[in-house]
Short mmCIF file of C-alpha atoms in Angstrom, two decimals:
data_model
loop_
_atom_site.label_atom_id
_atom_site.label_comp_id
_atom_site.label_asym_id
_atom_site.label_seq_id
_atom_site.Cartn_x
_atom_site.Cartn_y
_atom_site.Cartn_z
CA UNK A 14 -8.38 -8.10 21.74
CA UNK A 15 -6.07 -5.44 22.28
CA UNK A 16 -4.06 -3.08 19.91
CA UNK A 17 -0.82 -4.73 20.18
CA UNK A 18 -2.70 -8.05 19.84
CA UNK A 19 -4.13 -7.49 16.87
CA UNK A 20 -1.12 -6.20 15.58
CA UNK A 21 0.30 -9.44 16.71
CA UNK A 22 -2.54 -11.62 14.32
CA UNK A 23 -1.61 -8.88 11.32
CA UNK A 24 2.27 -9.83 11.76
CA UNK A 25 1.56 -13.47 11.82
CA UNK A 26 -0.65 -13.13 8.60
CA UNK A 27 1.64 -11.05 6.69
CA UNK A 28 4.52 -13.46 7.32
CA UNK A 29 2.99 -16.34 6.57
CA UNK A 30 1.93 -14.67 3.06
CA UNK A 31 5.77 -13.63 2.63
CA UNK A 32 6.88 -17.09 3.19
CA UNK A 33 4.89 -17.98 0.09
CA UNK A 34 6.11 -15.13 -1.96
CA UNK A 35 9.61 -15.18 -1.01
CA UNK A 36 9.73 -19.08 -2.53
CA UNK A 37 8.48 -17.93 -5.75
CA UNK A 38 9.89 -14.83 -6.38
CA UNK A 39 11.94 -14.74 -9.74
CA UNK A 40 10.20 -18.33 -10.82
CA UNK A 41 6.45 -17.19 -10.95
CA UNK A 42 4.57 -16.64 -13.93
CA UNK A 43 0.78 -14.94 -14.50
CA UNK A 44 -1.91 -17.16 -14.48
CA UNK A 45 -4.55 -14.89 -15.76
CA UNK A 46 -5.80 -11.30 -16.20
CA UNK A 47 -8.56 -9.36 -14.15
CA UNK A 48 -9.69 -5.59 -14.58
CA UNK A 49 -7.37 -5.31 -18.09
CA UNK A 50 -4.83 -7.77 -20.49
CA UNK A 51 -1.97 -5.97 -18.19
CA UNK A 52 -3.86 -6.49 -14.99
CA UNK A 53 -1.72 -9.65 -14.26
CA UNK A 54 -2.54 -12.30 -11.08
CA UNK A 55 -0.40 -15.39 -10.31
CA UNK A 56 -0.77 -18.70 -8.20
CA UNK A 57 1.36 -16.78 -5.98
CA UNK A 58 -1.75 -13.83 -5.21
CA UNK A 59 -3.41 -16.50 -4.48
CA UNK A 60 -1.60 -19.07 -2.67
CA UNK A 61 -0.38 -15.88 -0.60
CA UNK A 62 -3.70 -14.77 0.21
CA UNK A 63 -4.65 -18.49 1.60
CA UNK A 64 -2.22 -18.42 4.01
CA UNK A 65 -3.39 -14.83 5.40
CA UNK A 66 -6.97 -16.16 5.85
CA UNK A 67 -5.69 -19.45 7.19
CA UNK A 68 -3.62 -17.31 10.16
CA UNK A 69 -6.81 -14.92 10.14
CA UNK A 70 -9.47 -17.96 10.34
CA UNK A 71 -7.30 -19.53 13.56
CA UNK A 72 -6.68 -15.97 15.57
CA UNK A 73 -9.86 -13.82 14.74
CA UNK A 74 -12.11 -16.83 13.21
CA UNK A 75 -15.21 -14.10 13.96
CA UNK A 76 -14.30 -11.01 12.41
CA UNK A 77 -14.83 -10.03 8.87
CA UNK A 78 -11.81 -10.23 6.16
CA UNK A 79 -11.90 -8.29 2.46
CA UNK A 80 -9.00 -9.13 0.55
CA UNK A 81 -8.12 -8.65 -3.15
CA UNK A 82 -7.89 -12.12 -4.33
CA UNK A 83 -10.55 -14.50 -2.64
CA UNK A 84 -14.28 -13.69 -2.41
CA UNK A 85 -15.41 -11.61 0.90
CA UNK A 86 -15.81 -12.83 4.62
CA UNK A 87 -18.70 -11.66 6.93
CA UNK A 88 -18.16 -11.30 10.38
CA UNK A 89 -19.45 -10.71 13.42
CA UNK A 90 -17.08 -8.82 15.76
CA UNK A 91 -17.30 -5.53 14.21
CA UNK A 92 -13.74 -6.09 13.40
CA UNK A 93 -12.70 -6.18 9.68
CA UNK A 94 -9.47 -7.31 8.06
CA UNK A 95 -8.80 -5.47 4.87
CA UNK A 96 -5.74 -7.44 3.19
CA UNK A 97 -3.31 -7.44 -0.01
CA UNK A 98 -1.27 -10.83 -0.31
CA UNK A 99 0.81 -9.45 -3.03
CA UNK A 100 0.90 -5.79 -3.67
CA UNK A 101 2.70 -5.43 -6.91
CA UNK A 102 2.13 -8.16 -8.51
CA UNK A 103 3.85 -6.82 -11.81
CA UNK A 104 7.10 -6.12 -10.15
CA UNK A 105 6.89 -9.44 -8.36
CA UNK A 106 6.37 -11.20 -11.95
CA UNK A 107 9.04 -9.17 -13.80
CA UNK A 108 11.67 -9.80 -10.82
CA UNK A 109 11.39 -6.18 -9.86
CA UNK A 110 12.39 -6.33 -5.64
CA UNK A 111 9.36 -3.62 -5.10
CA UNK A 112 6.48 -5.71 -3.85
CA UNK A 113 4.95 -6.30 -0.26
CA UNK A 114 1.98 -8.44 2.10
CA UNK A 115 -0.59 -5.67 3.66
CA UNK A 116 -2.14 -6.94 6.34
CA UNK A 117 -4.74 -4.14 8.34
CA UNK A 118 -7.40 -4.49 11.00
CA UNK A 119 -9.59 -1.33 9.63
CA UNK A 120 -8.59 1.24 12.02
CA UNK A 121 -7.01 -0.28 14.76
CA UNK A 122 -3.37 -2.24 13.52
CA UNK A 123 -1.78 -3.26 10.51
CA UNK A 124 1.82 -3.88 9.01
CA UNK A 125 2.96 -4.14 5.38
CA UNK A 126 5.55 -6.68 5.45
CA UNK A 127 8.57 -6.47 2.76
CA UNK A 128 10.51 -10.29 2.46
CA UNK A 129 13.11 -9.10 0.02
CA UNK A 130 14.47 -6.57 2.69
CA UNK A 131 12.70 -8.19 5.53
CA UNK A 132 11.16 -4.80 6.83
CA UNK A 133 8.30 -4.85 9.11
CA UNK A 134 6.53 -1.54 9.10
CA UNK A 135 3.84 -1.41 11.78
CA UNK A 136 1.35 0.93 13.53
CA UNK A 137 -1.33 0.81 15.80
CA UNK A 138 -4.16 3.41 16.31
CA UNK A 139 -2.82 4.24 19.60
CA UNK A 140 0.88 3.68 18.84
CA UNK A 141 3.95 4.99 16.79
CA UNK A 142 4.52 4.05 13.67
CA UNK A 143 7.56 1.41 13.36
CA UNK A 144 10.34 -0.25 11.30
CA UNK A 145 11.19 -3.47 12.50
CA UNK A 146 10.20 -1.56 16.38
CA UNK A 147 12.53 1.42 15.70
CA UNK A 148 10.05 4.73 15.28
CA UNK A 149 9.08 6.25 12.43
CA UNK A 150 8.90 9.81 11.60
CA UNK A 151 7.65 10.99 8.29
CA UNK A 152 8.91 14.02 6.26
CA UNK A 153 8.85 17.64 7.67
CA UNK A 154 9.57 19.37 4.33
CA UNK A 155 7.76 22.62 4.26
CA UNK A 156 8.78 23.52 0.62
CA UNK A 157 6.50 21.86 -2.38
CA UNK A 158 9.78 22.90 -4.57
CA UNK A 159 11.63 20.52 -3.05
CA UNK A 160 9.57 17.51 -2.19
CA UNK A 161 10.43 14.10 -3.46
CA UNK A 162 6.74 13.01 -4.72
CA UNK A 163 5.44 9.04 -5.64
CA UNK A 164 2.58 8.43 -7.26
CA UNK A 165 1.22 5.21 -9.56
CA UNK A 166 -0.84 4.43 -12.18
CA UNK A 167 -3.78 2.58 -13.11
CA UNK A 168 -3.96 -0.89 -15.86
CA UNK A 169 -6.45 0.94 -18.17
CA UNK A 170 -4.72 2.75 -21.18
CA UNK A 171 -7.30 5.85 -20.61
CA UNK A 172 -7.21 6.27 -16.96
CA UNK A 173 -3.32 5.88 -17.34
CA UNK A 174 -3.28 8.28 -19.99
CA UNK A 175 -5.02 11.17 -17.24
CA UNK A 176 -2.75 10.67 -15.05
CA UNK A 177 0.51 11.13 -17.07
CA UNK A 178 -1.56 14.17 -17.86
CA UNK A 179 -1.36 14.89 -13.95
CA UNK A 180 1.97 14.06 -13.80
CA UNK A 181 3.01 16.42 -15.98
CA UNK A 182 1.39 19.49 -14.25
CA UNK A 183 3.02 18.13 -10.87
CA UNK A 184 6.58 17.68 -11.91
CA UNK A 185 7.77 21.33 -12.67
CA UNK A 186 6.02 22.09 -8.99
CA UNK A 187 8.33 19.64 -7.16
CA UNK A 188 11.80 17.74 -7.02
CA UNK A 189 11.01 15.34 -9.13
CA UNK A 190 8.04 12.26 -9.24
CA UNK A 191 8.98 8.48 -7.96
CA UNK A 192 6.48 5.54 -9.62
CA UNK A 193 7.59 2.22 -7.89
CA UNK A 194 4.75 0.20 -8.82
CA UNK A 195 3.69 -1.28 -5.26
CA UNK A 196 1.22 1.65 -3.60
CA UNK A 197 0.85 -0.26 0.08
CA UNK A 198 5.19 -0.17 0.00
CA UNK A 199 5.10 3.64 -1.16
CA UNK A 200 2.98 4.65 1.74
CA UNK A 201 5.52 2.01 4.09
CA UNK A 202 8.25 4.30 2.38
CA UNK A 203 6.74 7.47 3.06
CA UNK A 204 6.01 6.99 6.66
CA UNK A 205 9.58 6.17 6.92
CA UNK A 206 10.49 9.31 5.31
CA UNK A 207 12.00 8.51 2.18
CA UNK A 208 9.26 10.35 0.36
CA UNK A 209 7.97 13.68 1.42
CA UNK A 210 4.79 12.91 0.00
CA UNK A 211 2.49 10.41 -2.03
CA UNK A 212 -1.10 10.85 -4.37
CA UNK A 213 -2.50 8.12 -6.25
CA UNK A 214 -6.23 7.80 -7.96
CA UNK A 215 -7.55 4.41 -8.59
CA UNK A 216 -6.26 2.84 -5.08
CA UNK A 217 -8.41 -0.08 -3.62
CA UNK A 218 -8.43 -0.15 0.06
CA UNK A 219 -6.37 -3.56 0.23
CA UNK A 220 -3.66 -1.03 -1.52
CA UNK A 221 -3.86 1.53 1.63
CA UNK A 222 -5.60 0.80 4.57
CA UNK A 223 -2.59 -0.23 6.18
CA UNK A 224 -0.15 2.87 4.62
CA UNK A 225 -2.65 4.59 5.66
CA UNK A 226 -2.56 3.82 9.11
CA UNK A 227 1.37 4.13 9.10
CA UNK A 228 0.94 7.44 7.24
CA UNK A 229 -0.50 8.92 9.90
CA UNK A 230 0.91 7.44 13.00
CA UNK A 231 3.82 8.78 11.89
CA UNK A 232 2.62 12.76 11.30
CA UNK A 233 1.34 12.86 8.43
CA UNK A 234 -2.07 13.93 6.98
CA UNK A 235 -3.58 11.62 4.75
CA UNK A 236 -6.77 13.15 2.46
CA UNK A 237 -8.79 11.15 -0.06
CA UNK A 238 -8.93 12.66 -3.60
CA UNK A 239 -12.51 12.90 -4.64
CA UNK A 240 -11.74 11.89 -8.54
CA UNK A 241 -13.41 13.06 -11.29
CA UNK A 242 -12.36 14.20 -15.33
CA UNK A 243 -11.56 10.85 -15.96
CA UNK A 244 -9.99 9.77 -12.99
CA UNK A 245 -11.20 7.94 -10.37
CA UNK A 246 -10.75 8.60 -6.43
CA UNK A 247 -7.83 8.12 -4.32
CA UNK A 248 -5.82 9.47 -1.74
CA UNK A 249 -3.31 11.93 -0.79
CA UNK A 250 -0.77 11.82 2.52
CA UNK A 251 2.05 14.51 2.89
CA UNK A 252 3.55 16.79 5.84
CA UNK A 253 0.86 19.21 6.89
CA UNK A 254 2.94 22.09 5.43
CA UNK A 255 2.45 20.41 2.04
CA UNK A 256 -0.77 18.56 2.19
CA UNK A 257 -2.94 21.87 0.88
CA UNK A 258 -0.81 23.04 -1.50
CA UNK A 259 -0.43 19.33 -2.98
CA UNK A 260 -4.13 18.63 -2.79
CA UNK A 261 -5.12 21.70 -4.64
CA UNK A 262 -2.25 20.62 -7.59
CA UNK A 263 -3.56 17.04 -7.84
CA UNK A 264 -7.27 17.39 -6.57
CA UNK A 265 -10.47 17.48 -6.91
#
């Protein structure tokens, strides 16, 4: 399949997730906890995430599909699917309109699909990155001083408590710190350019792939964050003017 294909299949997927959430948003409750008591998941994570595999087991039925909710797929394609059904699941269950489907074929296409807005960011690993097909551009700022930063945080108290640590060293260095809640729609956002950068540890890769992707169709440099002193590894993307500077501040 080609590019634009895939891209096609990731569309399709993320959709029909949305068309679940979009239903239930407001109404749904959590059904249980995972990682921690605050690590919430609903009939909704998983009743979206059924209706991505059901689109992915009809278009791609041989290529291999982790996602966050349902147990893993093996394929035999070389392809792999790498989807979030519902990322922000807190914001979804507190009626908070900052949650979004990520759909990504690892390195080749993926989109991450808002409902509430109905914003389709897209990319391709030959192609722009897009906003419902107009071009995206991310942020050119040159000056850390003046960079509008996001970042998130992870469910356990400790980890959490590190990076408020981290937070606090960053925000005299720039404009001032964004946490949304939903990492795949921060990286969406920042491609877009309404960050001028973004650095999260504890990220899973249903959280970024995708962003990822976007991120750097659309000039920016993405870096992983190694982890370590009691946080664990993530990632980095920011304007190459910025992307040193930042990754020494929030690094190793």
């Amino acid at each position: 399949m080609t590019h634009e294909e895939l891209l096609e299949v990731a569309e399709a997927a993320a959709r029909a997730s949305g068309d679940v959430l979009i239903g239930r948003f407001g109404t749904e409750r959590a059904l249980t906890s995972k990682s921690t008591p605050t690590d919430l998941v609903s009939e909704a994570d998983h009743a979206a995430e059924d209706a991505i595999r059901a689109v992915l087991a009809q278009r791609v039925p041989d290529d291999a599909i982790v996602g966050e909710e349902g147990e893993d797929v093996a394929g035999t394609s070389g392809r792999r699917w790498i989807v979030d059904p519902l990322d922000g699941t807190i914001n979804f269950l507190f009626g908070l309109p900052q949650w979004c489907v990520s759909v990504c074929c690892e390195g080749l296409a993926g989109v991450i699909w808002d409902p509430v807005r109905e914003e389709l960011f897209a990319a391709t690993a030959d192609g722009p990155a897009t906003l419902n097909g107009v071009v995206l551009h991310g942020s050119e700022r040159d000056d850390l001083g003046h960079a509008l930063v996001a970042t998130g945080y992870g469910y356990d108290s400790a980890q959490r408590g590190r990076q408020g640590e981290l937070a606090a060293r960053v925000l005299p260095r720039v404009r001032d710190l964004r946490r949304m809640g939903s990492a795949a729609l921060d990286l969406a956002w920042l491609a877009a350019g309404r960050y001028d950068a973004y650095y999260e540890h504890g990220v899973k890769p249903w959280d970024t792939r995708a962003g990822e992707l976007l991120c750097a169709r659309a000039g920016l440099e993405v870096h992983a964050l190694a982890g370590g002193d009691g946080l664990p590894p993530g990632i980095l993307a920011a304007p190459p003017a910025l992307a040193g500077e930042l990754l020494e501040l929030v690094g190793p």
